[in-house]
């Protein structure tokens, strides 16, 4: 058993104004809720050591391992379109970076106590958001969608005060990095061109070694986000708080707050209780991504030489988003429909399916799965005829098409009512539903028979219509 970790902390080598160095605040009685063993192994961590008292103390922030250089990162951001010049890690601390099987990863504790960026908050997290992020981020990973990961959830033995007194918890989050569009905005707003330069070089080296300079970085982020948002759309995922500080420049889904997978499909679906105007509704996500990337582009212009030419190049790079997004969207939805080739009318064919789904209030996940098994309900009869004709035109073998569809249309996603159920049970001391949900949702394509009830859409009284930030 060996808790020694080989850290290599590149962010901590950046200038001091990028962060504030401090250790996590210890908690009263750390207890391990769940450890993600496959992820731990891929980071070359000793699983037994992580489960030991010292390991759990580390995951709770009570023990800073040798080689860690704990810090809270500075960033700014637009929240619901309003500019906030200083945000930063108010309840998270980066322990450091490790070089795992898949490359460099941040190891961060979320809910680890106050930092100089906490402003009004207590720096803590309660059990609900920690368990939600654990399940949903790992489900996203299992669906093949770029995301931060959950290494562990630990209960603190302390209460946090929200709308009620709630049990506290800490999530260990693993990410390619925690650099956000808002990190660039932080330096741009301070006209700190040297800071921007250093951050650009850091991100290029870390995430986009084949890209060069600020324009190369912008183009790479545009491409990564176009892919990411198309992937979200293909599984009915709504992030809920696409503020610029919640957009990772590495192209991972980050900061799971009031996020949700849709049950009944509607393009204007919103879950977040704080998103009153539907700014971050399902179908708004691609446009919001463009808006966020435009803020990112604005930050990079001071690094791009002569101003007029820089603005022109940056604008062109941002304008590439819709086409890249549309291509990624079509690629994903074609596979969902079992199509191999492409036809002019495919976008319209997909659109007409979604129209019927919206009119019927059909469940997003269940409908695509029903299509996979060619057992759509009566209202889809006309559309099914068009779809079969389209398959026939490309000479598709229906059973081969269905095989491909089974790998693009998940059976099981973390449904809101199941997540809420797991959280309520955990608050009452019963973690079994959470563990079951966490085990089930990492097998989205072919769940075990015993997990199949978790795939069912909510019954009428079960549907969760709103999710809360609950930070
Ligand atoms: P988020 O909702 O995770 O995107 O957070 C937005 C900002 O609020 C970030 O700067 C967070 O660090 C900060 N924040 C959220 N919750 C807390 C909390 N409980 N204590 C301190 N800061 C917080
Ligand atoms: Mg955030």
PDB file of C-alpha atoms and ligand atoms in Angstrom, residues 75 91 180 245-246 255, ligand 2:
ATOM      1  CA  UNK A  75     -11.066  33.391 -13.087  1.00  0.00           C
ATOM      2  CA  UNK A  91     -15.171  26.106  -3.043  1.00  0.00           C
ATOM      3  CA  UNK A 180     -12.092  28.084 -18.493  1.00  0.00           C
ATOM      4  CA  UNK A 245     -16.712  30.384 -16.348  1.00  0.00           C
ATOM      5  CA  UNK A 246     -18.335  26.981 -16.846  1.00  0.00           C
ATOM      6  CA  UNK A 255     -19.357  22.211 -13.578  1.00  0.00           C
TER       7      UNK A 255
HETATM    8 MG1  LIG B   2     -18.548  27.134 -12.152  1.00  0.00          MG
END
